[in-house]
PDB file of C-alpha atoms and ligand atoms in Angstrom:
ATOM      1  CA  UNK A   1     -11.144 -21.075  24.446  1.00  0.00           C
ATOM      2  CA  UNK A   2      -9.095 -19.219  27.012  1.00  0.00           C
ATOM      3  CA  UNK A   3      -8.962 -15.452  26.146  1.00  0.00           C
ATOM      4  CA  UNK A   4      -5.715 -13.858  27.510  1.00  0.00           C
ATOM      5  CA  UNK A   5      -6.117  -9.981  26.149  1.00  0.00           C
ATOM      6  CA  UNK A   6      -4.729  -6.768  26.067  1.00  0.00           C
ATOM      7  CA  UNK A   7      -7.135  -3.598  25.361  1.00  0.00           C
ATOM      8  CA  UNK A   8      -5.203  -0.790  23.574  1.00  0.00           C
ATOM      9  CA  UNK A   9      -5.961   1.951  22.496  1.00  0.00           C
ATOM     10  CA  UNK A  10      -5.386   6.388  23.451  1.00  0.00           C
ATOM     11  CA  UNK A  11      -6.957   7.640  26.349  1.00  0.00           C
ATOM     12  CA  UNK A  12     -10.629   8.013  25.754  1.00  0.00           C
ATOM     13  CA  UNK A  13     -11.133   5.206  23.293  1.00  0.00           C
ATOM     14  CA  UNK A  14     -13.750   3.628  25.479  1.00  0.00           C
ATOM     15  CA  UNK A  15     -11.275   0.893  27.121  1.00  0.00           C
ATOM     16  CA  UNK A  16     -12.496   1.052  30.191  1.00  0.00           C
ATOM     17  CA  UNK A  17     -16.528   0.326  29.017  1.00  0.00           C
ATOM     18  CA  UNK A  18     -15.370  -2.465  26.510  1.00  0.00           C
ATOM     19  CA  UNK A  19     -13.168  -3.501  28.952  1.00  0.00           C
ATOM     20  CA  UNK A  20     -16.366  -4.519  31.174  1.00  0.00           C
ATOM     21  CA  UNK A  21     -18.445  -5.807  28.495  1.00  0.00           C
ATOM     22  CA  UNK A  22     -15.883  -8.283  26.889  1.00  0.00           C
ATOM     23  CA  UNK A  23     -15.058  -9.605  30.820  1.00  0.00           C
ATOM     24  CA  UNK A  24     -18.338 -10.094  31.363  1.00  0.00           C
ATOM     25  CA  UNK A  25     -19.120 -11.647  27.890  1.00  0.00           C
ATOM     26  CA  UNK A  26     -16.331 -13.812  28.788  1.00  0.00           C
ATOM     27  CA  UNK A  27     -16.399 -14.384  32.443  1.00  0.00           C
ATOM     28  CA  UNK A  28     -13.109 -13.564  32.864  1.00  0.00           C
ATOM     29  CA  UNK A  29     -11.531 -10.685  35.577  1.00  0.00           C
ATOM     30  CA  UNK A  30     -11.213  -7.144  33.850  1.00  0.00           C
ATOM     31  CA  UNK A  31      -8.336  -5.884  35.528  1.00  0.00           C
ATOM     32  CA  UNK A  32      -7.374  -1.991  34.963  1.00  0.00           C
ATOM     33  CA  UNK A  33      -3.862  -0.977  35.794  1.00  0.00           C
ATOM     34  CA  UNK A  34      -6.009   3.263  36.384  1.00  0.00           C
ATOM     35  CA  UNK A  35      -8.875   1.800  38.095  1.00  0.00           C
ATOM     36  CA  UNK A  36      -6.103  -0.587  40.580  1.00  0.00           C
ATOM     37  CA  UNK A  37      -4.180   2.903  40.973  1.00  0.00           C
ATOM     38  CA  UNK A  38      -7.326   5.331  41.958  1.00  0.00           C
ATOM     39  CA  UNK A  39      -8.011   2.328  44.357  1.00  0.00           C
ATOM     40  CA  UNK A  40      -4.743   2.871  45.754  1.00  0.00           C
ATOM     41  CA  UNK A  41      -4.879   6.464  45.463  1.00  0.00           C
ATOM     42  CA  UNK A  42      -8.537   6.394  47.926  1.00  0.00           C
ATOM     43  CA  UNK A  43      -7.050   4.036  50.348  1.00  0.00           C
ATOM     44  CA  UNK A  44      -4.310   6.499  50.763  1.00  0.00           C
ATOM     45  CA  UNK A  45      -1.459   3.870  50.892  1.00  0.00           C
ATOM     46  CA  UNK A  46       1.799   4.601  49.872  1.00  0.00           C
ATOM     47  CA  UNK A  47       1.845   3.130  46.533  1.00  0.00           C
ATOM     48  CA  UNK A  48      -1.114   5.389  46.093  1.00  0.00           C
ATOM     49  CA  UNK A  49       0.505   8.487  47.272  1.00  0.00           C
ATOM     50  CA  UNK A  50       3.817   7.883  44.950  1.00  0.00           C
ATOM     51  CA  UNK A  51       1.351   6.952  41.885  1.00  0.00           C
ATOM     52  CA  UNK A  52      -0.882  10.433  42.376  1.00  0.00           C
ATOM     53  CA  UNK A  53       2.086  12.661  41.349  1.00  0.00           C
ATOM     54  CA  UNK A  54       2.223  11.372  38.222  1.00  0.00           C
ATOM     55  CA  UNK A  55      -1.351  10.626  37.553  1.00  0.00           C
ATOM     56  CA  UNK A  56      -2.185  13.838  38.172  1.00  0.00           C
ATOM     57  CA  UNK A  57       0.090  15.516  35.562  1.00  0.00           C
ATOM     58  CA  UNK A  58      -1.115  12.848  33.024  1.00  0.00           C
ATOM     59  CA  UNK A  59       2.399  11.156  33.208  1.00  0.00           C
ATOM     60  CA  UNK A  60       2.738   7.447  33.499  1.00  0.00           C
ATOM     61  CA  UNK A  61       3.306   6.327  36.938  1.00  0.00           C
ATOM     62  CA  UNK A  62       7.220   4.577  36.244  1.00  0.00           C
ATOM     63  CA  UNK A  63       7.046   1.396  35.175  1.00  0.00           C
ATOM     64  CA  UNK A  64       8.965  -0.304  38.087  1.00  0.00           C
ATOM     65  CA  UNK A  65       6.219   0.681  40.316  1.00  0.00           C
ATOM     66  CA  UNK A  66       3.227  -0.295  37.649  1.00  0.00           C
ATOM     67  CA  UNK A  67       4.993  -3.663  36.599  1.00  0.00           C
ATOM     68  CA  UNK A  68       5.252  -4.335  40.417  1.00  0.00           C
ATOM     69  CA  UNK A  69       1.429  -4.031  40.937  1.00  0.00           C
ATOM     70  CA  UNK A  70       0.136  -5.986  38.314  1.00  0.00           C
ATOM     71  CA  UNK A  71       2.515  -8.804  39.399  1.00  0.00           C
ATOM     72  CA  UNK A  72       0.740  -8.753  42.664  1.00  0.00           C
ATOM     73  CA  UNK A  73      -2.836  -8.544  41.135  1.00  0.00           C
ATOM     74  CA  UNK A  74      -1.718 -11.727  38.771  1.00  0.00           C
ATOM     75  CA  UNK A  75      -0.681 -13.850  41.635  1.00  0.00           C
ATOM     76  CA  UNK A  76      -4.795 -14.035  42.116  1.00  0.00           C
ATOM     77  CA  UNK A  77      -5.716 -17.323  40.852  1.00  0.00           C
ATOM     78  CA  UNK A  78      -8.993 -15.622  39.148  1.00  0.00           C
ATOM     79  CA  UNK A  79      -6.073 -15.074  36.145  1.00  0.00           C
ATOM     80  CA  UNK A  80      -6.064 -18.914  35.363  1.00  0.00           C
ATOM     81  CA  UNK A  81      -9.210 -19.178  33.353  1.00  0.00           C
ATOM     82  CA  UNK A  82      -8.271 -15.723  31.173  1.00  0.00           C
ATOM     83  CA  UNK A  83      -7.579 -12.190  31.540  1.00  0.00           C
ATOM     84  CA  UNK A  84      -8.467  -8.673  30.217  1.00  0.00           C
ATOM     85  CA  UNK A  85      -6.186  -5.785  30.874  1.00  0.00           C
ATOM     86  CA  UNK A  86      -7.006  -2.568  30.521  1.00  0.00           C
ATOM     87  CA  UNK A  87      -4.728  -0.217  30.428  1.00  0.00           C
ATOM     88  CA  UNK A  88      -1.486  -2.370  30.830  1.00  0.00           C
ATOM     89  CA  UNK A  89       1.046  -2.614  29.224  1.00  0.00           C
ATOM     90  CA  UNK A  90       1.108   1.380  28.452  1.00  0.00           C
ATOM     91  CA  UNK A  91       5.526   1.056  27.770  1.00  0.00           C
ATOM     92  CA  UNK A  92       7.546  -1.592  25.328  1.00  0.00           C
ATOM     93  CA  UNK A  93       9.354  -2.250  28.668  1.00  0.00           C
ATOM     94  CA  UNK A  94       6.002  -3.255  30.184  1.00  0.00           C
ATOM     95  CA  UNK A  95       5.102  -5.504  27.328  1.00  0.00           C
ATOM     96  CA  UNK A  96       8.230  -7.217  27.897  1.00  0.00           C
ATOM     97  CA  UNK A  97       7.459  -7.479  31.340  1.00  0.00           C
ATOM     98  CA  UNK A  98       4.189  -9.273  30.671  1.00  0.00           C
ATOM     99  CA  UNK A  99       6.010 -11.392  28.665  1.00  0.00           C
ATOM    100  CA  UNK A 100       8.183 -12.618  31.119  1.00  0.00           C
ATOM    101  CA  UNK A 101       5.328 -12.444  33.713  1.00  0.00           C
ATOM    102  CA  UNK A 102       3.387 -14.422  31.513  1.00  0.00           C
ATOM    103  CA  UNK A 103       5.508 -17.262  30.127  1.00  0.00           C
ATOM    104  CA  UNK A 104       4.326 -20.241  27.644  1.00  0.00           C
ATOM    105  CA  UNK A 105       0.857 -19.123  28.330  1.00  0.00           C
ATOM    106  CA  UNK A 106       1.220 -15.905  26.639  1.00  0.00           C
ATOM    107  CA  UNK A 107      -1.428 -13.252  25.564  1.00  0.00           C
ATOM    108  CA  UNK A 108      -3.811 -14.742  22.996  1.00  0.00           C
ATOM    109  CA  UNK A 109      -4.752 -10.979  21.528  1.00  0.00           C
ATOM    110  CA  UNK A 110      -3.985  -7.306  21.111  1.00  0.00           C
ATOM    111  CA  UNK A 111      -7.266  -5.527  20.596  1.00  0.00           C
ATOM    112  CA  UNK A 112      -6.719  -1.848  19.774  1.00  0.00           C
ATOM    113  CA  UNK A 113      -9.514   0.505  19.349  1.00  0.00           C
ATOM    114  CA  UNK A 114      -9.246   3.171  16.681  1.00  0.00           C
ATOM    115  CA  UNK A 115     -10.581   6.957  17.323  1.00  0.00           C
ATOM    116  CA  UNK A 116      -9.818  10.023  16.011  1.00  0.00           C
ATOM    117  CA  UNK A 117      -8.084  11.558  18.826  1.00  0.00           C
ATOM    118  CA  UNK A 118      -9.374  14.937  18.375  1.00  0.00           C
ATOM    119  CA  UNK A 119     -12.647  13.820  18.461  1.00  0.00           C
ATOM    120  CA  UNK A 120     -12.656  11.801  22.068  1.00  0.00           C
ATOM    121  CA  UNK A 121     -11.071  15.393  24.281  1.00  0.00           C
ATOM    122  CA  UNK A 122     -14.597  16.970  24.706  1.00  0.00           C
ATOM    123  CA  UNK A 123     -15.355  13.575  25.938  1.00  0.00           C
ATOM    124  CA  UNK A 124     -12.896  13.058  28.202  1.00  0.00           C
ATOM    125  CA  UNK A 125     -12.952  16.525  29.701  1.00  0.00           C
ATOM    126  CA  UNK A 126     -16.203  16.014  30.240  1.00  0.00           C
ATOM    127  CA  UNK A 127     -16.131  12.921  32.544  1.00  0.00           C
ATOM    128  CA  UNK A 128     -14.268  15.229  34.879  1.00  0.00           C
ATOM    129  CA  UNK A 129     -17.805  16.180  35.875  1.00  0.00           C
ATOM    130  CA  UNK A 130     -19.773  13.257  35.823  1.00  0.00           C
ATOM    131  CA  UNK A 131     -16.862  10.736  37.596  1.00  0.00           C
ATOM    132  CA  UNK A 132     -14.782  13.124  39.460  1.00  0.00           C
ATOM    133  CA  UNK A 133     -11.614  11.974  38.499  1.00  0.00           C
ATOM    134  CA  UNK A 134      -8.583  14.411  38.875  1.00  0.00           C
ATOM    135  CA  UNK A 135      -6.867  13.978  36.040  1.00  0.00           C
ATOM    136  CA  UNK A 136      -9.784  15.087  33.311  1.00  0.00           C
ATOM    137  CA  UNK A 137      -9.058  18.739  32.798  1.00  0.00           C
ATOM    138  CA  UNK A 138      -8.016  20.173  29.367  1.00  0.00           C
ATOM    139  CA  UNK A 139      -4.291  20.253  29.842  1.00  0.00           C
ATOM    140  CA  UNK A 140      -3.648  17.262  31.790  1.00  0.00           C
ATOM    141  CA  UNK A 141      -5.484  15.703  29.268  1.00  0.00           C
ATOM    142  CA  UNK A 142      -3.832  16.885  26.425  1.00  0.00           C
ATOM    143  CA  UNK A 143      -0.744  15.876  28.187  1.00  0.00           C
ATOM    144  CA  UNK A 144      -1.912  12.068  28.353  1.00  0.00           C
ATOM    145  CA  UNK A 145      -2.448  11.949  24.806  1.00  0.00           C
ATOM    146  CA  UNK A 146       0.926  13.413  24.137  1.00  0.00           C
ATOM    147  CA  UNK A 147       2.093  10.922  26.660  1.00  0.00           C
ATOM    148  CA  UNK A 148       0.397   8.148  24.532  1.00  0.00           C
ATOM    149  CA  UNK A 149       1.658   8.839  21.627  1.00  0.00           C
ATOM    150  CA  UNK A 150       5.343   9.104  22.689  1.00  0.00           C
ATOM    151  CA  UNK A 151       5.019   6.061  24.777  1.00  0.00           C
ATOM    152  CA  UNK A 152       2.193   3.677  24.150  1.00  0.00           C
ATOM    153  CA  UNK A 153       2.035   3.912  19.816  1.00  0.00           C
ATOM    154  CA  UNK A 154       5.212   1.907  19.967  1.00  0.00           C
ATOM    155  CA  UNK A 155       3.367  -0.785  21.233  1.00  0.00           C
ATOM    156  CA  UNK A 156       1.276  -1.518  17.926  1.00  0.00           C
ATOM    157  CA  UNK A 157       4.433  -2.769  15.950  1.00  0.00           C
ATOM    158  CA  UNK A 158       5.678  -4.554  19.181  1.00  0.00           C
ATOM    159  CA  UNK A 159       2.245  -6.476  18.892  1.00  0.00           C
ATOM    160  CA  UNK A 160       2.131  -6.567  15.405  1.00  0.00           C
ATOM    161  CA  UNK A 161       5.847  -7.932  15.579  1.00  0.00           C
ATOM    162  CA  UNK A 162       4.178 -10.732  17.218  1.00  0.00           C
ATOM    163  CA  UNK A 163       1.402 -11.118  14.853  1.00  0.00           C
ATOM    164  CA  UNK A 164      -1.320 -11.137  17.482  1.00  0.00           C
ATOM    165  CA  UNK A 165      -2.741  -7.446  16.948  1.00  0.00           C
ATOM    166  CA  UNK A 166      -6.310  -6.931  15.600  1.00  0.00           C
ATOM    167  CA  UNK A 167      -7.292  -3.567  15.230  1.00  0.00           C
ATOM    168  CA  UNK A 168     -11.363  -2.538  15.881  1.00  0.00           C
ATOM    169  CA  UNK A 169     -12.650   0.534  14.535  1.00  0.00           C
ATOM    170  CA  UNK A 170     -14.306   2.205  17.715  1.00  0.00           C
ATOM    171  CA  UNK A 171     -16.125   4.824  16.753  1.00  0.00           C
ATOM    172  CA  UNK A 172     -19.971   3.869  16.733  1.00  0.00           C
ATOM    173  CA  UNK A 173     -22.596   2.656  19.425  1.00  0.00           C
ATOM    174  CA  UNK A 174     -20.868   0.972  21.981  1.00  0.00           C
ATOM    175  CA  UNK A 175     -23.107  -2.312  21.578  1.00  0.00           C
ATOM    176  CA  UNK A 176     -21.898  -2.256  17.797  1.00  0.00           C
ATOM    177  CA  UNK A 177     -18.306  -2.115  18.809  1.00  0.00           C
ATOM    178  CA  UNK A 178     -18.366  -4.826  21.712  1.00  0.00           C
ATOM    179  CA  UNK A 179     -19.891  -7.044  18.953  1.00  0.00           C
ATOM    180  CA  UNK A 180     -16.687  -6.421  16.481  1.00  0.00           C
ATOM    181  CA  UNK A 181     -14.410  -7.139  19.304  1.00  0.00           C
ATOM    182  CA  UNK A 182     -15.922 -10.062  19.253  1.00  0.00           C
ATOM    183  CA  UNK A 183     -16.191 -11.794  16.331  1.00  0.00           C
ATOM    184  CA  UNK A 184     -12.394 -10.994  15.964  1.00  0.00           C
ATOM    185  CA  UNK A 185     -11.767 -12.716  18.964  1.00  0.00           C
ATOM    186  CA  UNK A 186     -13.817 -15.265  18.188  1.00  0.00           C
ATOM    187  CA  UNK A 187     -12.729 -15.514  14.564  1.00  0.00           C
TER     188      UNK A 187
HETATM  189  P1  ADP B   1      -7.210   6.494  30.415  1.00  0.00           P
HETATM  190  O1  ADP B   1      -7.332   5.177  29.724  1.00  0.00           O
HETATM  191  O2  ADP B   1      -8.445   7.307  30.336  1.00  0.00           O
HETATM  192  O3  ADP B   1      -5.990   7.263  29.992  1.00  0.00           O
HETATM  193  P2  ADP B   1      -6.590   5.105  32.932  1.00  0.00           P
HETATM  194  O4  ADP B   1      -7.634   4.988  33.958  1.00  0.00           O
HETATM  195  O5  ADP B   1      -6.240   3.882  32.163  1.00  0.00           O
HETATM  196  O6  ADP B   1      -7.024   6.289  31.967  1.00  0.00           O
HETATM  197  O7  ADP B   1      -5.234   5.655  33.590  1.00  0.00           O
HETATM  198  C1  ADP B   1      -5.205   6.832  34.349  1.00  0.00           C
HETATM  199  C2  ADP B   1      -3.763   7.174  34.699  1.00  0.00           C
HETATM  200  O8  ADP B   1      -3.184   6.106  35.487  1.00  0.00           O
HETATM  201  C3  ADP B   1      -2.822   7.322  33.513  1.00  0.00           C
HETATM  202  O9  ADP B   1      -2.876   8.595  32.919  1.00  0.00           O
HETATM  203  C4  ADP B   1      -1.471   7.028  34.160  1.00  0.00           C
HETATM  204  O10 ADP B   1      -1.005   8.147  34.889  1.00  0.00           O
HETATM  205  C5  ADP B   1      -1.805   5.936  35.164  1.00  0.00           C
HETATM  206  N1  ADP B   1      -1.611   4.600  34.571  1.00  0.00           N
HETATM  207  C6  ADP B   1      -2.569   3.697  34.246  1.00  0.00           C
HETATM  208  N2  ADP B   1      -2.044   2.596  33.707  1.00  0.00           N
HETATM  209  C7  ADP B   1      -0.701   2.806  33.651  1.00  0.00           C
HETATM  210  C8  ADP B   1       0.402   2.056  33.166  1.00  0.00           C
HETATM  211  N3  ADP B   1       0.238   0.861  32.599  1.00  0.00           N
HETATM  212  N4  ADP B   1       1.633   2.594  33.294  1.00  0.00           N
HETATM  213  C9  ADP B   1       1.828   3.781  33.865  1.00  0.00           C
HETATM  214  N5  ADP B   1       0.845   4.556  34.313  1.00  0.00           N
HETATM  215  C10 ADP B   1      -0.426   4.080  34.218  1.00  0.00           C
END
Protein backbone atom coordinates (compact mmCIF):
# COMPACT_ATOMS: atom_id res chain seq x y z
CA UNK A 1 0.00 0.00 0.00
CA UNK A 2 1.56 3.26 -1.08
CA UNK A 3 0.72 6.05 1.46
CA UNK A 4 0.71 9.51 -0.28
CA UNK A 5 -0.37 11.95 2.87
CA UNK A 6 -0.98 15.23 3.92
CA UNK A 7 -0.68 16.13 7.85
CA UNK A 8 -3.07 19.00 8.79
CA UNK A 9 -3.76 20.42 11.39
CA UNK A 10 -3.09 24.44 13.47
CA UNK A 11 0.20 25.21 14.49
CA UNK A 12 1.09 23.23 17.53
CA UNK A 13 -0.98 20.15 16.88
CA UNK A 14 2.05 17.94 17.09
CA UNK A 15 2.58 17.65 13.09
CA UNK A 16 5.89 17.82 13.12
CA UNK A 17 6.39 14.63 15.91
CA UNK A 18 3.62 12.52 14.09
CA UNK A 19 4.99 13.59 11.12
CA UNK A 20 8.29 11.49 12.08
CA UNK A 21 6.64 8.63 13.58
CA UNK A 22 4.15 7.79 10.68
CA UNK A 23 7.44 8.21 8.05
CA UNK A 24 9.22 6.06 9.92
CA UNK A 25 6.33 3.55 10.57
CA UNK A 26 6.05 3.70 6.94
CA UNK A 27 9.44 4.11 5.51
CA UNK A 28 8.54 6.76 3.54
CA UNK A 29 10.42 10.58 3.39
CA UNK A 30 8.72 13.09 5.93
CA UNK A 31 9.14 16.15 4.15
CA UNK A 32 8.25 19.59 6.09
CA UNK A 33 7.64 22.62 3.96
CA UNK A 34 9.04 24.82 7.98
CA UNK A 35 11.73 22.44 8.58
CA UNK A 36 12.92 22.80 4.34
CA UNK A 37 12.54 26.72 5.04
CA UNK A 38 14.69 27.02 8.51
CA UNK A 39 17.15 24.88 6.37
CA UNK A 40 17.16 27.54 3.95
CA UNK A 41 16.95 30.18 6.40
CA UNK A 42 20.66 28.61 8.21
CA UNK A 43 22.29 28.23 4.92
CA UNK A 44 21.61 31.84 4.39
CA UNK A 45 20.60 31.48 0.66
CA UNK A 46 18.38 33.68 -0.90
CA UNK A 47 15.29 31.75 -0.83
CA UNK A 48 16.05 31.68 2.84
CA UNK A 49 16.51 35.32 3.27
CA UNK A 50 13.07 36.20 1.24
CA UNK A 51 11.22 33.30 3.36
CA UNK A 52 12.56 34.83 6.99
CA UNK A 53 10.46 38.03 6.59
CA UNK A 54 7.52 36.34 6.64
CA UNK A 55 8.31 33.53 8.93
CA UNK A 56 9.22 35.69 11.35
CA UNK A 57 5.93 37.67 11.59
CA UNK A 58 4.06 34.28 11.55
CA UNK A 59 2.84 35.05 7.92
CA UNK A 60 2.96 32.43 5.25
CA UNK A 61 5.90 32.73 3.09
CA UNK A 62 3.72 33.47 -0.60
CA UNK A 63 2.79 30.63 -2.14
CA UNK A 64 4.71 31.14 -5.48
CA UNK A 65 7.84 30.86 -3.58
CA UNK A 66 6.56 27.71 -1.24
CA UNK A 67 4.89 25.86 -4.30
CA UNK A 68 8.30 26.42 -6.08
CA UNK A 69 10.28 24.57 -3.32
CA UNK A 70 8.37 21.66 -2.82
CA UNK A 71 8.43 21.12 -6.62
CA UNK A 72 12.13 20.93 -6.33
CA UNK A 73 12.12 18.64 -3.17
CA UNK A 74 9.50 16.24 -5.25
CA UNK A 75 11.72 15.89 -8.20
CA UNK A 76 13.78 13.48 -5.53
CA UNK A 77 12.97 10.08 -6.55
CA UNK A 78 12.69 9.08 -2.62
CA UNK A 79 8.79 10.47 -3.44
CA UNK A 80 8.05 7.30 -5.62
CA UNK A 81 7.44 4.78 -2.92
CA UNK A 82 5.08 7.47 -0.75
CA UNK A 83 5.15 10.71 0.87
CA UNK A 84 4.29 12.60 4.12
CA UNK A 85 4.01 16.33 4.11
CA UNK A 86 4.02 18.27 6.82
CA UNK A 87 3.05 21.39 6.71
CA UNK A 88 2.14 21.70 2.91
CA UNK A 89 -0.33 22.58 1.44
CA UNK A 90 -1.06 25.54 4.15
CA UNK A 91 -3.42 27.68 1.00
CA UNK A 92 -6.47 26.19 -1.36
CA UNK A 93 -4.11 27.55 -4.09
CA UNK A 94 -1.40 25.19 -2.79
CA UNK A 95 -3.68 22.22 -2.69
CA UNK A 96 -4.39 22.85 -6.17
CA UNK A 97 -0.92 23.04 -6.85
CA UNK A 98 -0.26 19.58 -5.43
CA UNK A 99 -2.83 18.50 -7.45
CA UNK A 100 -1.43 19.41 -10.53
CA UNK A 101 2.08 18.52 -9.18
CA UNK A 102 0.81 15.32 -8.36
CA UNK A 103 -1.30 14.01 -11.24
CA UNK A 104 -3.13 10.40 -11.50
CA UNK A 105 -1.14 9.42 -8.53
CA UNK A 106 -2.82 11.72 -6.25
CA UNK A 107 -2.76 11.99 -2.36
CA UNK A 108 -4.19 8.82 -0.81
CA UNK A 109 -5.16 10.84 2.68
CA UNK A 110 -5.84 14.03 4.58
CA UNK A 111 -5.01 13.39 8.20
CA UNK A 112 -5.97 16.36 10.37
CA UNK A 113 -5.26 16.47 13.98
CA UNK A 114 -7.81 18.04 16.29
CA UNK A 115 -6.68 20.37 19.42
CA UNK A 116 -8.18 22.87 21.21
CA UNK A 117 -6.27 25.76 20.07
CA UNK A 118 -6.16 27.53 23.26
CA UNK A 119 -4.80 24.79 24.87
CA UNK A 120 -1.49 24.09 22.50
CA UNK A 121 -0.06 28.35 22.94
CA UNK A 122 1.72 27.63 26.32
CA UNK A 123 3.14 24.86 24.35
CA UNK A 124 4.25 26.43 21.57
CA UNK A 125 5.66 29.46 23.33
CA UNK A 126 7.43 27.31 25.17
CA UNK A 127 9.51 25.52 22.46
CA UNK A 128 10.94 28.96 21.87
CA UNK A 129 13.25 27.89 24.69
CA UNK A 130 13.96 24.47 24.27
CA UNK A 131 14.44 24.63 20.06
CA UNK A 132 15.35 28.15 19.50
CA UNK A 133 13.21 28.86 16.81
CA UNK A 134 12.38 32.60 16.07
CA UNK A 135 9.09 32.56 15.44
CA UNK A 136 7.73 31.06 19.06
CA UNK A 137 6.99 34.20 21.00
CA UNK A 138 3.43 35.08 22.21
CA UNK A 139 2.40 37.42 19.45
CA UNK A 140 3.93 35.94 16.51
CA UNK A 141 2.33 33.05 17.62
CA UNK A 142 -0.93 34.23 18.05
CA UNK A 143 -0.53 35.66 14.67
CA UNK A 144 0.07 32.07 13.06
CA UNK A 145 -2.98 30.80 14.46
CA UNK A 146 -4.91 33.73 13.18
CA UNK A 147 -3.06 33.08 10.00
CA UNK A 148 -4.36 29.42 10.12
CA UNK A 149 -7.53 29.98 10.55
CA UNK A 150 -8.00 32.58 7.76
CA UNK A 151 -5.96 30.54 5.43
CA UNK A 152 -5.43 26.90 6.14
CA UNK A 153 -9.35 25.93 7.73
CA UNK A 154 -10.47 26.25 4.16
CA UNK A 155 -8.59 23.39 3.39
CA UNK A 156 -10.81 20.80 5.44
CA UNK A 157 -13.87 21.18 3.00
CA UNK A 158 -11.40 21.30 0.00
CA UNK A 159 -10.32 17.75 1.33
CA UNK A 160 -13.48 16.76 2.43
CA UNK A 161 -14.79 17.89 -1.14
CA UNK A 162 -12.63 15.15 -2.21
CA UNK A 163 -13.72 12.66 0.25
CA UNK A 164 -10.23 11.71 1.38
CA UNK A 165 -10.15 13.63 4.88
CA UNK A 166 -9.99 11.63 8.16
CA UNK A 167 -9.93 13.58 11.10
CA UNK A 168 -7.73 12.18 14.45
CA UNK A 169 -8.45 13.50 17.72
CA UNK A 170 -4.87 14.61 18.97
CA UNK A 171 -5.04 15.36 22.21
CA UNK A 172 -3.55 12.38 24.37
CA UNK A 173 -0.04 10.58 24.65
CA UNK A 174 1.62 10.90 21.57
CA UNK A 175 2.12 6.95 21.23
CA UNK A 176 -1.83 6.77 21.56
CA UNK A 177 -2.31 9.20 18.77
CA UNK A 178 0.37 7.77 16.22
CA UNK A 179 -1.57 4.49 16.76
CA UNK A 180 -5.10 6.23 15.62
CA UNK A 181 -3.40 7.68 12.68
CA UNK A 182 -2.86 4.52 11.94
CA UNK A 183 -5.45 2.30 11.93
CA UNK A 184 -7.28 5.03 9.84
CA UNK A 185 -4.77 4.79 7.39
CA UNK A 186 -4.69 1.43 7.49
CA UNK A 187 -8.45 0.98 7.67
P1 LIG B 1 4.03 25.17 12.70
O1 LIG B 1 3.44 23.91 12.17
O2 LIG B 1 4.45 25.07 14.12
O3 LIG B 1 3.17 26.37 12.45
P2 LIG B 1 6.10 25.07 10.61
O4 LIG B 1 7.45 24.62 10.97
O5 LIG B 1 5.25 24.13 9.83
O6 LIG B 1 5.39 25.50 11.96
O7 LIG B 1 6.17 26.44 9.79
C1 LIG B 1 6.86 27.56 10.28
C2 LIG B 1 6.62 28.75 9.35
O8 LIG B 1 7.11 28.44 8.03
C3 LIG B 1 5.16 29.11 9.14
O9 LIG B 1 4.64 29.93 10.16
C4 LIG B 1 5.22 29.83 7.79
O10 LIG B 1 5.71 31.15 7.94
C5 LIG B 1 6.27 29.03 7.04
N1 LIG B 1 5.65 27.96 6.24
C6 LIG B 1 5.72 26.62 6.45
N2 LIG B 1 5.02 25.94 5.55
C7 LIG B 1 4.44 26.87 4.74
C8 LIG B 1 3.56 26.81 3.63
N3 LIG B 1 3.10 25.64 3.17
N4 LIG B 1 3.19 27.97 3.05
C9 LIG B 1 3.65 29.14 3.48
N5 LIG B 1 4.45 29.29 4.54
C10 LIG B 1 4.86 28.16 5.17
Amino acid sequence: MTHRIVLLGAPGAGKGTQAVRLADRFQIPAISTGELFRQHMSRGSELGKLAANYINDGNLVPDEITVWMVRDRFRREDVQGGFLLDGFPRTVAQADALDEMLGENGLTAVVELWVDVEEVIPRLIGRAATEGRSDDTAEVVRQRIRVYREQTKPLHEFYVGQGILREINAVGEIDQITERIVAVLER
